Structure formats: structure tokens, C-alpha cells
PDB file of C-alpha atoms in Angstrom:
ATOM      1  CA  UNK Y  48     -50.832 170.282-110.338  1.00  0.00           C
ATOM      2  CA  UNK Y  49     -50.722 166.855-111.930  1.00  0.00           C
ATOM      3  CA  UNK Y  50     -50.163 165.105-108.389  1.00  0.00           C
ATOM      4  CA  UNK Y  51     -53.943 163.822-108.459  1.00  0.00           C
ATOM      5  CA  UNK Y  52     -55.324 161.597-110.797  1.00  0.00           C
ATOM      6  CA  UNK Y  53     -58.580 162.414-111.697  1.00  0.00           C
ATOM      7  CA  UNK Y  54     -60.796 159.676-113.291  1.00  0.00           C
ATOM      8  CA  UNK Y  55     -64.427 159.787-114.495  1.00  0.00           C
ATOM      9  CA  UNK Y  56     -66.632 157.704-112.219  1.00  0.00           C
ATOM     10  CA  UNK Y  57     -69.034 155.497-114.365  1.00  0.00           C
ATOM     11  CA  UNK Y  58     -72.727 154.738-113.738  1.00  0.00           C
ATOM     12  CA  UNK Y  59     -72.173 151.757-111.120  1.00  0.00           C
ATOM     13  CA  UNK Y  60     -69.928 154.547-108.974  1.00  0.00           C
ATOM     14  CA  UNK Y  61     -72.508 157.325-109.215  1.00  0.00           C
ATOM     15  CA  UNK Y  62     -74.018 156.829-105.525  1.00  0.00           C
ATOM     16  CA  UNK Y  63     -70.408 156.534-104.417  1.00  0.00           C
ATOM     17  CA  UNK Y  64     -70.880 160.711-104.418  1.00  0.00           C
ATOM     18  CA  UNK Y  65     -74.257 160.670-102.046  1.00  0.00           C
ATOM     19  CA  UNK Y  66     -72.351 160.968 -98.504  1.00  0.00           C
ATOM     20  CA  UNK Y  67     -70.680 164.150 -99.640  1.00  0.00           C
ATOM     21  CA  UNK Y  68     -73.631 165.737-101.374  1.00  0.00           C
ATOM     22  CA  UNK Y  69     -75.088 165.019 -98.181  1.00  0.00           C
ATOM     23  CA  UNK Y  70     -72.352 166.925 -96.393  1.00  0.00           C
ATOM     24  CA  UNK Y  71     -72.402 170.020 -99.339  1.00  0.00           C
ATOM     25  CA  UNK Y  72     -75.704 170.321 -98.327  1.00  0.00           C
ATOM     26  CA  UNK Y  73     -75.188 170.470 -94.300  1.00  0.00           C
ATOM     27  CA  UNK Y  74     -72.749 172.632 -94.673  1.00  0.00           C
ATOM     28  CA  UNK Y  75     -74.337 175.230 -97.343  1.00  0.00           C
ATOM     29  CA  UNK Y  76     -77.967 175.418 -95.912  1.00  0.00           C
ATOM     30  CA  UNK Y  77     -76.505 177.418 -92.846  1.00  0.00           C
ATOM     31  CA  UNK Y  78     -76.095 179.891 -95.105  1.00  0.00           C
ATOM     32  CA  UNK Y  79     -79.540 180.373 -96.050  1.00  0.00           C
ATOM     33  CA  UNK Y  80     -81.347 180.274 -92.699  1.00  0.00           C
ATOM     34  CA  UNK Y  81     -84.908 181.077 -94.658  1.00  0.00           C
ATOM     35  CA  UNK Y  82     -85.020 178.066 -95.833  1.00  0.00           C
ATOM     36  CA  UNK Y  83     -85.449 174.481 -93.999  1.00  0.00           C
ATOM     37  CA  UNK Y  84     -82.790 173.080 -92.224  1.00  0.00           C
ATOM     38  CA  UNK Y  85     -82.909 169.394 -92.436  1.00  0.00           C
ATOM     39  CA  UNK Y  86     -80.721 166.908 -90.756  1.00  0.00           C
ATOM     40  CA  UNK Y  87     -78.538 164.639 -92.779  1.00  0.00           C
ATOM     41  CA  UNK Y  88     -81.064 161.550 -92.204  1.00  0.00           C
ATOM     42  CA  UNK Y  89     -83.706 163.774 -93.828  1.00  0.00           C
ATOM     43  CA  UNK Y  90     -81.264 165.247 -96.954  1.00  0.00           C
ATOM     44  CA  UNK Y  91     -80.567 161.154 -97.633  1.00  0.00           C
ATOM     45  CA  UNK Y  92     -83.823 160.097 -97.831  1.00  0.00           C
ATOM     46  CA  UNK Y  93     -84.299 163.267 -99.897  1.00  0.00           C
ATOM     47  CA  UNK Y  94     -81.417 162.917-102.409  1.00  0.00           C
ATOM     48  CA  UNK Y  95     -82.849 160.885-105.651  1.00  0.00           C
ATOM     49  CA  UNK Y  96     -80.322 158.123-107.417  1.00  0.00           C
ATOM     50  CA  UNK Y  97     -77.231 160.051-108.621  1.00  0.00           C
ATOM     51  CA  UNK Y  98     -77.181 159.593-112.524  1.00  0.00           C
ATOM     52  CA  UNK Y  99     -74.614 160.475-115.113  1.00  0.00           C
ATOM     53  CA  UNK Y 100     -77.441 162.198-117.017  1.00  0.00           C
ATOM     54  CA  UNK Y 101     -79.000 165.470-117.589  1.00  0.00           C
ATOM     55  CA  UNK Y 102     -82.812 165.495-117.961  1.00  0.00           C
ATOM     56  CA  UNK Y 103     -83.823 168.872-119.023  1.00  0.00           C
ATOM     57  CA  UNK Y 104     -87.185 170.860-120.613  1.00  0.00           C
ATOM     58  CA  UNK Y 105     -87.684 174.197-121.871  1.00  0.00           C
ATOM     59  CA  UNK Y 106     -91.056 176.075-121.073  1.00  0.00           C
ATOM     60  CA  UNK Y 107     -92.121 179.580-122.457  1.00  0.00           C
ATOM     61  CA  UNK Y 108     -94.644 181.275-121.119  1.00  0.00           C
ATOM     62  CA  UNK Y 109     -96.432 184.257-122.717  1.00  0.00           C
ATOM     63  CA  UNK Y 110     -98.710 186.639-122.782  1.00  0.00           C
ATOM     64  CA  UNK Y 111    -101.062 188.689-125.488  1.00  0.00           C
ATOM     65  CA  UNK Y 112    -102.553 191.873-126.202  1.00  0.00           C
ATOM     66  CA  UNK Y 113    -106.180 192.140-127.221  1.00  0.00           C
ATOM     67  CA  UNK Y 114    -104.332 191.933-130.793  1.00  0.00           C
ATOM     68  CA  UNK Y 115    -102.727 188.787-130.401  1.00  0.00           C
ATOM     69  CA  UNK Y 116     -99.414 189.952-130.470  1.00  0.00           C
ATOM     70  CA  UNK Y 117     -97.486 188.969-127.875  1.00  0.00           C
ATOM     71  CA  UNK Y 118     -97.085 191.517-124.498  1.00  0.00           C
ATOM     72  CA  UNK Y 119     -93.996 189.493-122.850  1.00  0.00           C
ATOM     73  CA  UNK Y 120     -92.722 186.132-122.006  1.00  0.00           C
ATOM     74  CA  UNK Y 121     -91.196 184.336-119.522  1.00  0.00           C
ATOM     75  CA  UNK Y 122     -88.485 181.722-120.635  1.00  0.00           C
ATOM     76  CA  UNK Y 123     -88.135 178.342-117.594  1.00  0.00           C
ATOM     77  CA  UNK Y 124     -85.507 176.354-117.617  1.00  0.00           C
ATOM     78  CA  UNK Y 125     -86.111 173.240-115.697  1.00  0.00           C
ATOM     79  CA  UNK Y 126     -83.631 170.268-115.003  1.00  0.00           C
ATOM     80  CA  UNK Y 127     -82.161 167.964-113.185  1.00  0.00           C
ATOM     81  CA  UNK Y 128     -78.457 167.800-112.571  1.00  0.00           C
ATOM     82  CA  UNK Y 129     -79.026 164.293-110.680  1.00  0.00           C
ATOM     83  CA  UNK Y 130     -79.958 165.599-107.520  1.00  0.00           C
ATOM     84  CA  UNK Y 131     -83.490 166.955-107.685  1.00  0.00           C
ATOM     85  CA  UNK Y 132     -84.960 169.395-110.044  1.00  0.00           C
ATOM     86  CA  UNK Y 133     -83.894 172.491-110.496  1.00  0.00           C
ATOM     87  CA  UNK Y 134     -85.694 175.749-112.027  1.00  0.00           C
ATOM     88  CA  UNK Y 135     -84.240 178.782-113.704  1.00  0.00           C
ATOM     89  CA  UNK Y 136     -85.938 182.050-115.091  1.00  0.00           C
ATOM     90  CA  UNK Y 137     -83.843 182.442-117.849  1.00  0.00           C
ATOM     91  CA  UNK Y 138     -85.316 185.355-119.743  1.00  0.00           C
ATOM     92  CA  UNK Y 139     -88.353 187.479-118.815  1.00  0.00           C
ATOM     93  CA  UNK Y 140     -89.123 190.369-121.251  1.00  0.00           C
ATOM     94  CA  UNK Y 141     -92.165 192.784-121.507  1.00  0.00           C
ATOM     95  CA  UNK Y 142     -92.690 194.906-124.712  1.00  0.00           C
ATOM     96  CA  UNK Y 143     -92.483 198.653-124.088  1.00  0.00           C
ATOM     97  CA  UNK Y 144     -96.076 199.199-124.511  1.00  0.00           C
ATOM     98  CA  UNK Y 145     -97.298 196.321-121.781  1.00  0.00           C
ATOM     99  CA  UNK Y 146     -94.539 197.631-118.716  1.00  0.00           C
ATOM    100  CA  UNK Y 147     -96.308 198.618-115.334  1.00  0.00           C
ATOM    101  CA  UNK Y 148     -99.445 196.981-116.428  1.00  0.00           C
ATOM    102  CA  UNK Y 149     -98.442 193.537-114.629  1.00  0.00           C
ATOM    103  CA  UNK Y 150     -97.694 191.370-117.466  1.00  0.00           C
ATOM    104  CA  UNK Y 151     -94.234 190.477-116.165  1.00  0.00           C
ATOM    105  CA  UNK Y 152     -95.876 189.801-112.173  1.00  0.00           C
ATOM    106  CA  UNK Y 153     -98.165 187.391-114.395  1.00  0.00           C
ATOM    107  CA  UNK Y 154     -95.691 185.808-116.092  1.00  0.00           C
ATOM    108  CA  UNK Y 155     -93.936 185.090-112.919  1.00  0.00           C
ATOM    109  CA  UNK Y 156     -96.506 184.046-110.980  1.00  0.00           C
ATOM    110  CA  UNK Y 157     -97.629 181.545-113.157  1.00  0.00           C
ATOM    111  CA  UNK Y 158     -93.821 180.272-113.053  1.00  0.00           C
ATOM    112  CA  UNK Y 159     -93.597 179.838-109.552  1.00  0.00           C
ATOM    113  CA  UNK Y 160     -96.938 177.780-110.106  1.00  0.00           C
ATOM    114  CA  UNK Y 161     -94.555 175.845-112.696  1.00  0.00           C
ATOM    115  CA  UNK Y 162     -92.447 175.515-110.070  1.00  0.00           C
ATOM    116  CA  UNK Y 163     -94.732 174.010-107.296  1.00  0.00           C
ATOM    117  CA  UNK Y 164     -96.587 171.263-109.733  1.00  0.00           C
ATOM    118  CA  UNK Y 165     -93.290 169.994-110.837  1.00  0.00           C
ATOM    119  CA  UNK Y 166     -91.684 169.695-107.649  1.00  0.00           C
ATOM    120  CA  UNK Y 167     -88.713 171.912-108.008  1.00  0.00           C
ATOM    121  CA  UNK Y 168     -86.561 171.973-105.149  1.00  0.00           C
ATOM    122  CA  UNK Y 169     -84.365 174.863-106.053  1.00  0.00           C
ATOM    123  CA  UNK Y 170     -85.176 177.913-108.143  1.00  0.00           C
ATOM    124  CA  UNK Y 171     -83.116 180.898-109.247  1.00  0.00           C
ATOM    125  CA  UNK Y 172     -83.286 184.011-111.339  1.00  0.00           C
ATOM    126  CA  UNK Y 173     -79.913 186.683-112.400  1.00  0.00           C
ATOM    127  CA  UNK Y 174     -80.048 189.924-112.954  1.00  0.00           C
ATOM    128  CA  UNK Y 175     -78.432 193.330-113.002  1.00  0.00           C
ATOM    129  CA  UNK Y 176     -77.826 194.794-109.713  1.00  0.00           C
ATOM    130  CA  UNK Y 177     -78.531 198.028-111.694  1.00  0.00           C
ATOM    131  CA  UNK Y 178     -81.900 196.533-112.541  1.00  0.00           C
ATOM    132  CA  UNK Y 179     -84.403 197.457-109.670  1.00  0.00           C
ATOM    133  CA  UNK Y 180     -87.177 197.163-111.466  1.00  0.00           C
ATOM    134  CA  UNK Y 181     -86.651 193.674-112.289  1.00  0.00           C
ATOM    135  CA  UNK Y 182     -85.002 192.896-108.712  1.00  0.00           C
ATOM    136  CA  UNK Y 183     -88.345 194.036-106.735  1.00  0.00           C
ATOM    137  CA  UNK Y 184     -90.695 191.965-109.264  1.00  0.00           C
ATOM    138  CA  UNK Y 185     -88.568 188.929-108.712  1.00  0.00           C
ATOM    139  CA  UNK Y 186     -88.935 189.703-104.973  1.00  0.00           C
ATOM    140  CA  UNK Y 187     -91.972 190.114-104.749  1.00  0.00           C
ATOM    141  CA  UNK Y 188     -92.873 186.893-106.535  1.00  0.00           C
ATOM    142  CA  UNK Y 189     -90.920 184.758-104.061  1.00  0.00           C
ATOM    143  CA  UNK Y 190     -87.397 185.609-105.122  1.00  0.00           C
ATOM    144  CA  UNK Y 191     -84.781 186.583-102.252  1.00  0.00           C
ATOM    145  CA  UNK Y 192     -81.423 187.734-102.751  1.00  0.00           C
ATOM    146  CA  UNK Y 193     -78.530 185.665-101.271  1.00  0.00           C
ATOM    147  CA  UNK Y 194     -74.873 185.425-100.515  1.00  0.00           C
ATOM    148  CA  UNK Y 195     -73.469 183.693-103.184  1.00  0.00           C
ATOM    149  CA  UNK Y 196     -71.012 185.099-105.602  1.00  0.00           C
ATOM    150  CA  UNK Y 197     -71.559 184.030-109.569  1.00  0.00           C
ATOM    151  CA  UNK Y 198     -68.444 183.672-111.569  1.00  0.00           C
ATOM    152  CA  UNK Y 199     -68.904 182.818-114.984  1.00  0.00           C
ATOM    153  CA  UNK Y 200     -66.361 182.218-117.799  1.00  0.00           C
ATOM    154  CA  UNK Y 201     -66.274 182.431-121.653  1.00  0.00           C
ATOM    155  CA  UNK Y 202     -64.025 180.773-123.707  1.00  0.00           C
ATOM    156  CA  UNK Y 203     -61.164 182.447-125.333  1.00  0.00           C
ATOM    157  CA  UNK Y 204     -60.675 183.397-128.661  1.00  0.00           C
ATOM    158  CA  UNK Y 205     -60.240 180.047-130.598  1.00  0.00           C
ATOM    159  CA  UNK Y 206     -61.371 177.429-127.935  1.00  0.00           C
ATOM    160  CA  UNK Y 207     -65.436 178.123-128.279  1.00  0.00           C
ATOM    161  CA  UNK Y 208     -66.806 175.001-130.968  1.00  0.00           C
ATOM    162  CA  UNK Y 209     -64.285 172.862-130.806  1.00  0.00           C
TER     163      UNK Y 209
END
């Protein structure tokens, strides 16, 4: 540790990074042989203008009982991280009384339609392993489970707001 110097790259050094996403991206999509497998000619031409931005939206979608209140919604998450747009089912939630009557499969469907008009390239959804009800609705919407291992991390006591 401390035998690398590690610097910030500013806007004019952004595209610097393109050859290597280029490679990340040859070298992950064998792992996930459902979806296309592009050559590197076809991931350049497909890799927007790296920026040192985040360009972000929230979208809720929802939907009511015969009273107006409402039965569930779906929370999306789209962004770009500066190499294509992303989308994330964040939360998805169904009030007791509206389960099994296929407000969540709505909900869903209409976010994958989200997903199509605006382009997004990558799409992703967590849940509990535990949770099958939730796993086969997101699988059955389009959702596939993969290989990939999701670490997160919390700060400690003292270091969250600083």
C-alpha cells in the first residue's frame, strides 16, 4: 500500500478510460452467454463519451384501487454512470389486500416498457433469496438470475455524514 499514486483524471482524460471499458466488457459478457456477444469494434462504437458526471431520474409507478388509494408501486431508478443508461427496480411493494391479483406483474411490466423507450442497456433488480415470490415475478417479467456476487458496505459507527 502507498506504492501507487492514485490521481483523479479530469474531464479532458475521461476517454483515456474507453480501451479498458472496452476490455471489462469482453471479458465480462462471457459470463452471461444470454445476452449478445459483441466484438470490441461493436462495444466502441457502442460506448457513449465518458463523463465525470452522473445524470440520474427517479420514476414511481403506481397503482389504485377502485378507492383511489394506492394498491402498490414500483420505484425505477434510472442513470447513467457515463457509459450508457442503466435501470434499477429499487422498491416494488403491493398492499396486503392487492397480492395475487397482479398488481405487482403490472407494475413491472410497465417498467420494463420504461426500460425499452428509454434505451436502457442494463437493468437489475435485488432481492432475498428467501423471497420466491418476488424472485419468480421478477423472472417472469424478464429478470434472470446471474453469477455475480453483491458485496455491499456500511459505514462504521462515526464515519456516515461526514
Amino acid at each position: 500500500m502507498g506504492q501507487h499514486r492514485v490521481i483523479e483524471l479530469g474531464p479532458a482524460e475521461l476517454e483515456e478510460i474507453k480501451p479498458l471499458l472496452v476490455d471489462l466488457h469482453l471479458d465480462e459478457q462471457l459470463f452471461y452467454p444470454e445476452h449478445p456477444q459483441l466484438t470490441r469494434r461493436q462495444l466502441e462504437a457502442s460506448l457513449p463519451a465518458v463523463k465525470n458526471e452522473f445524470v440520474g431520474e427517479n420514476l414511481v409507478l403506481a397503482v389504485r384501487d377502485p378507492q383511489s388509494k394506492l394498491a402498490g408501486f414500483c420505484w425505477l431508478v434510472l442513470f447513467d454512470p457515463g457509459t450508457g443508461l442503466e435501470g434499477e427496480v429499487a422498491e416494488v411493494y403491493v398492499a396486503e389486500p392487492h397480492r395475487g391479483g397482479g398488481v405487482g406483474e403490472a407494475l413491472l411490466e410497465r417498467a420494463m416498457q420504461v426500460f425499452v423507450e428509454r434505451g436502457v442497456t442494463l437493468a437489475y433488480v435485488w432481492t432475498r433469496a428467501e423471497n420466491q415470490g418476488a424472485t419468480h415475478l421478477y423472472e417472469k417479467v424478464g429478470f434472470g438470475a446471474n453469477s455475480q456476487v453483491v458485496l455491499t458496505w456500511y459505514p462504521r459507527a462515526g464515519q456516515a455524514g461526514r
